[in-house]
XYZ file of C-alpha atoms in Angstrom:
283
model
C -19.771 -35.847 -13.864
C -16.268 -34.495 -14.272
C -17.446 -31.922 -16.835
C -20.263 -30.821 -14.546
C -17.779 -30.337 -11.704
C -15.472 -28.271 -13.892
C -18.390 -26.131 -15.036
C -19.383 -25.530 -11.421
C -15.847 -24.441 -10.536
C -15.715 -22.140 -13.563
C -18.967 -20.486 -12.497
C -17.640 -19.984 -8.965
C -14.378 -18.503 -10.195
C -15.556 -16.222 -12.956
C -18.716 -15.269 -11.122
C -16.569 -14.035 -8.249
C -14.029 -12.293 -10.439
C -16.661 -10.444 -12.456
C -17.669 -8.351 -9.441
C -14.238 -6.729 -9.440
C -15.526 -4.274 -12.051
C -18.830 -3.450 -10.354
C -19.499 -0.595 -7.932
C -19.919 -1.695 -4.295
C -23.527 -1.276 -3.209
C -23.249 -1.415 0.589
C -24.187 1.960 2.059
C -22.622 0.863 5.351
C -19.143 1.012 3.802
C -19.425 3.711 1.133
C -21.339 6.937 0.739
C -22.403 8.700 -2.456
C -19.286 10.889 -2.464
C -16.806 8.000 -2.353
C -15.059 7.107 -5.579
C -14.133 3.550 -6.464
C -10.685 2.788 -7.843
C -10.876 -0.323 -10.024
C -7.217 -0.205 -11.011
C -4.953 -3.034 -9.889
C -1.392 -2.322 -8.855
C 0.972 -5.223 -9.315
C 4.623 -6.016 -8.854
C 6.078 -5.811 -12.386
C 9.064 -7.964 -11.429
C 6.970 -11.007 -10.567
C 7.363 -13.482 -13.411
C 4.699 -15.716 -14.872
C 4.860 -19.530 -14.922
C 8.346 -21.001 -14.998
C 9.769 -23.445 -17.504
C 9.115 -26.253 -15.025
C 5.402 -25.744 -15.610
C 5.444 -26.109 -19.399
C 4.137 -29.669 -19.263
C 1.222 -28.741 -17.016
C -2.301 -28.328 -18.211
C -2.475 -24.675 -19.206
C -5.348 -22.714 -17.743
C -5.863 -25.056 -14.802
C -6.355 -22.656 -11.844
C -5.256 -25.329 -9.353
C -1.801 -25.596 -10.932
C -1.023 -21.925 -11.502
C -0.069 -19.230 -9.030
C -2.489 -16.329 -9.415
C -4.174 -13.498 -7.532
C -7.022 -11.130 -8.474
C -9.000 -8.345 -6.850
C -12.687 -9.177 -6.484
C -13.369 -5.860 -4.728
C -10.950 -2.961 -4.682
C -11.281 -0.459 -1.859
C -12.468 3.042 -2.814
C -9.863 5.723 -3.514
C -11.567 8.189 -1.159
C -13.828 7.994 1.890
C -15.134 10.659 4.282
C -15.544 10.248 8.026
C -18.456 12.067 9.624
C -17.974 13.254 13.223
C -18.290 10.310 15.585
C -18.638 7.774 12.762
C -16.877 4.446 12.424
C -15.340 3.814 8.993
C -15.094 0.361 7.402
C -12.815 -0.111 4.358
C -13.504 -3.337 2.446
C -10.981 -5.230 0.325
C -11.386 -8.645 -1.357
C -9.018 -10.969 -3.218
C -9.291 -14.347 -4.898
C -6.374 -16.549 -5.787
C -4.504 -19.811 -5.581
C -3.526 -21.263 -2.213
C -4.918 -18.997 0.534
C -4.338 -15.288 -0.158
C -3.156 -13.318 2.880
C -4.390 -9.748 3.388
C -2.758 -7.063 5.504
C -3.220 -3.314 5.939
C -0.656 -0.504 6.112
C -1.559 2.826 7.700
C 0.179 5.940 6.337
C 1.816 6.848 3.079
C 4.465 4.476 1.762
C 6.320 4.679 -1.573
C 5.442 1.973 -4.083
C 9.050 0.730 -4.104
C 8.833 0.066 -0.360
C 5.508 -1.729 -0.691
C 6.904 -3.933 -3.470
C 9.809 -4.944 -1.209
C 7.740 -5.265 1.945
C 7.922 -8.664 3.600
C 5.002 -10.016 5.568
C 5.692 -11.181 9.133
C 2.472 -13.199 9.261
C 2.502 -16.969 8.860
C -0.103 -17.898 6.257
C -2.093 -21.105 6.041
C -0.392 -23.693 3.817
C -2.957 -24.973 1.330
C -1.211 -25.546 -2.027
C -4.281 -27.011 -3.753
C -6.825 -24.409 -2.603
C -8.554 -21.606 -4.463
C -9.904 -19.049 -2.016
C -11.738 -15.734 -2.053
C -10.968 -13.678 1.064
C -12.631 -10.560 2.447
C -10.844 -8.140 4.778
C -12.317 -5.073 6.484
C -10.230 -2.379 8.173
C -12.128 -0.610 10.954
C -11.383 2.978 12.017
C -13.057 3.271 15.423
C -11.714 6.687 16.374
C -12.116 10.180 14.947
C -9.250 11.066 12.650
C -7.452 14.362 13.232
C -6.266 14.567 9.633
C -6.531 12.752 6.306
C -4.858 9.356 6.299
C -3.983 6.676 3.734
C -4.849 2.998 4.278
C -3.348 0.420 1.910
C -4.768 -3.075 1.451
C -2.126 -5.627 0.365
C -2.928 -9.117 -0.875
C -0.326 -11.865 -1.266
C -0.177 -15.446 -2.411
C 3.145 -17.098 -3.184
C 5.195 -14.598 -5.205
C 2.129 -12.605 -6.295
C 1.175 -9.311 -4.666
C -1.544 -6.721 -5.356
C -2.450 -3.585 -3.455
C -4.670 -0.510 -3.523
C -4.987 2.522 -1.250
C -7.822 4.523 0.292
C -7.528 8.070 1.638
C -9.936 8.819 4.477
C -10.769 12.487 5.115
C -12.397 13.683 8.369
C -15.336 15.838 7.316
C -14.673 18.554 9.927
C -10.986 18.897 9.066
C -11.591 22.247 7.366
C -13.269 23.656 10.498
C -10.263 22.636 12.611
C -7.934 24.405 10.186
C -10.015 27.595 10.374
C -9.771 27.463 14.162
C -5.993 27.601 14.059
C -4.940 24.260 12.636
C -4.636 22.555 16.017
C -4.174 18.781 15.791
C -6.757 16.959 17.885
C -5.793 14.004 19.989
C -7.176 10.830 18.436
C -9.036 8.742 20.981
C -10.870 5.476 20.517
C -14.638 5.731 20.766
C -15.961 4.730 24.170
C -18.734 2.282 24.963
C -19.848 -1.001 23.469
C -19.316 -1.784 19.797
C -21.476 -4.217 17.883
C -19.454 -7.071 16.314
C -18.115 -6.607 12.823
C -16.552 -9.603 11.056
C -13.358 -8.215 9.567
C -11.676 -11.278 8.032
C -13.367 -14.234 6.406
C -13.346 -16.403 3.304
C -16.285 -16.055 0.937
C -15.363 -19.096 -1.186
C -13.002 -22.004 -0.497
C -12.281 -24.741 -3.063
C -9.923 -27.562 -2.170
C -9.260 -31.217 -2.864
C -11.258 -33.871 -1.074
C -9.280 -35.201 1.885
C -7.764 -31.768 2.636
C -7.836 -29.965 5.972
C -9.625 -26.596 5.838
C -9.336 -23.641 8.189
C -12.145 -21.146 7.656
C -11.270 -17.883 9.475
C -13.707 -15.619 11.285
C -11.980 -12.613 12.850
C -14.131 -10.080 14.655
C -13.879 -6.452 15.770
C -16.104 -5.912 18.819
C -16.354 -4.487 22.327
C -16.885 -6.343 24.581
C -15.560 -9.687 23.340
C -17.882 -11.391 20.856
C -18.830 -15.050 21.081
C -18.410 -16.929 17.785
C -20.525 -19.849 16.642
C -20.737 -21.655 13.291
C -23.627 -23.227 11.388
C -23.041 -26.002 8.860
C -24.281 -26.583 5.317
C -27.589 -27.816 6.740
C -28.005 -24.588 8.752
C -27.481 -26.421 12.044
C -25.112 -25.283 14.800
C -21.849 -27.162 14.499
C -21.089 -29.671 17.237
C -17.431 -30.203 18.097
C -16.024 -33.537 16.955
C -13.307 -35.173 14.887
C -14.607 -33.734 11.602
C -15.594 -30.199 12.693
C -13.841 -28.089 15.336
C -14.316 -24.427 16.256
C -10.896 -23.211 17.378
C -10.265 -20.615 20.141
C -9.382 -18.120 17.378
C -12.926 -18.445 15.992
C -11.818 -20.373 12.898
C -13.695 -23.477 11.803
C -11.488 -26.494 11.082
C -12.822 -29.158 8.730
C -10.737 -32.337 8.666
C -10.655 -34.783 5.754
C -12.877 -32.743 3.425
C -15.705 -34.827 1.925
C -18.059 -34.335 -1.006
C -21.031 -34.081 1.371
C -19.323 -31.126 3.082
C -20.102 -28.931 0.063
C -22.295 -25.962 0.877
C -22.598 -22.764 2.846
C -21.100 -22.320 6.328
C -22.080 -19.337 8.470
C -19.978 -17.655 11.137
C -22.027 -15.720 13.702
C -20.499 -13.249 16.164
C -22.560 -11.645 18.910
C -22.192 -9.630 22.094
C -24.551 -7.489 24.156
C -24.354 -4.683 21.559
C -25.458 -6.733 18.563
C -24.384 -9.390 16.081
C -22.876 -9.939 12.641
C -22.575 -12.947 10.349
C -20.590 -14.013 7.290
C -20.960 -16.930 4.879
C -18.275 -19.171 3.383
C -19.098 -21.486 0.490
C -17.038 -24.695 0.589
C -16.549 -26.692 -2.627
C -14.719 -30.060 -2.419
C -12.885 -30.973 -5.619
C -12.325 -34.515 -6.922
C -8.687 -35.360 -7.612
C -9.736 -36.970 -10.916
C -10.899 -33.555 -12.141
C -7.280 -32.395 -12.301
């Protein structure tokens, strides 16, 4: 049974990591003219495992600090007039990787030394794959750089996307006037912008599965469990005001797919998180 569990974890990990080298297929996020940058930028000063770890089981992903891209954002995107742009970035790593976005050009040295002001979830035994989407819901007046940064522990990776407004050339021919950037008016269908696609953790742990949404007006969030039934609030499952699903005292029978659903009068969106409880004896 232990070997079967380890094989299942290996399939989850390497199956997720293998998509890092494939071209994204979602036409909603990329068009045919967008190029994909599969390079990974890392902090060269971050050291590998310390001498205190020499007695650990080498290659055990639960005991090592690591971070990988599972989807790098494209190097270039183009914004059509009136269009909303969605830039997708995914990481997988130990603990719970935190993702943030920087708008504008920033030297690599500054990014390497940048400190996050966001408090991350403390889950030292977790392995998590996170998905973050940056939404541009206004018409850009000029080309702009958006950098996706992933962190876990002392590890950091990042990649940048330059978004070009498609009518920028016309504006330049008309005298180079800079347009005022205004947010699009009217309702916006929900778009889930931050979620976990996979979450592995030890049985008995407390899990927080995020579900952050971009929408106008406010979107209502509901969750469905691994039996595809709407989750009822209780001691074991709680949907928090932030939209996150909290699972207390993780059990083997909790394994499976959990779906976050966001909806408002303009539409709906959903995202799945696969939860895999891990036996302590496996480690």
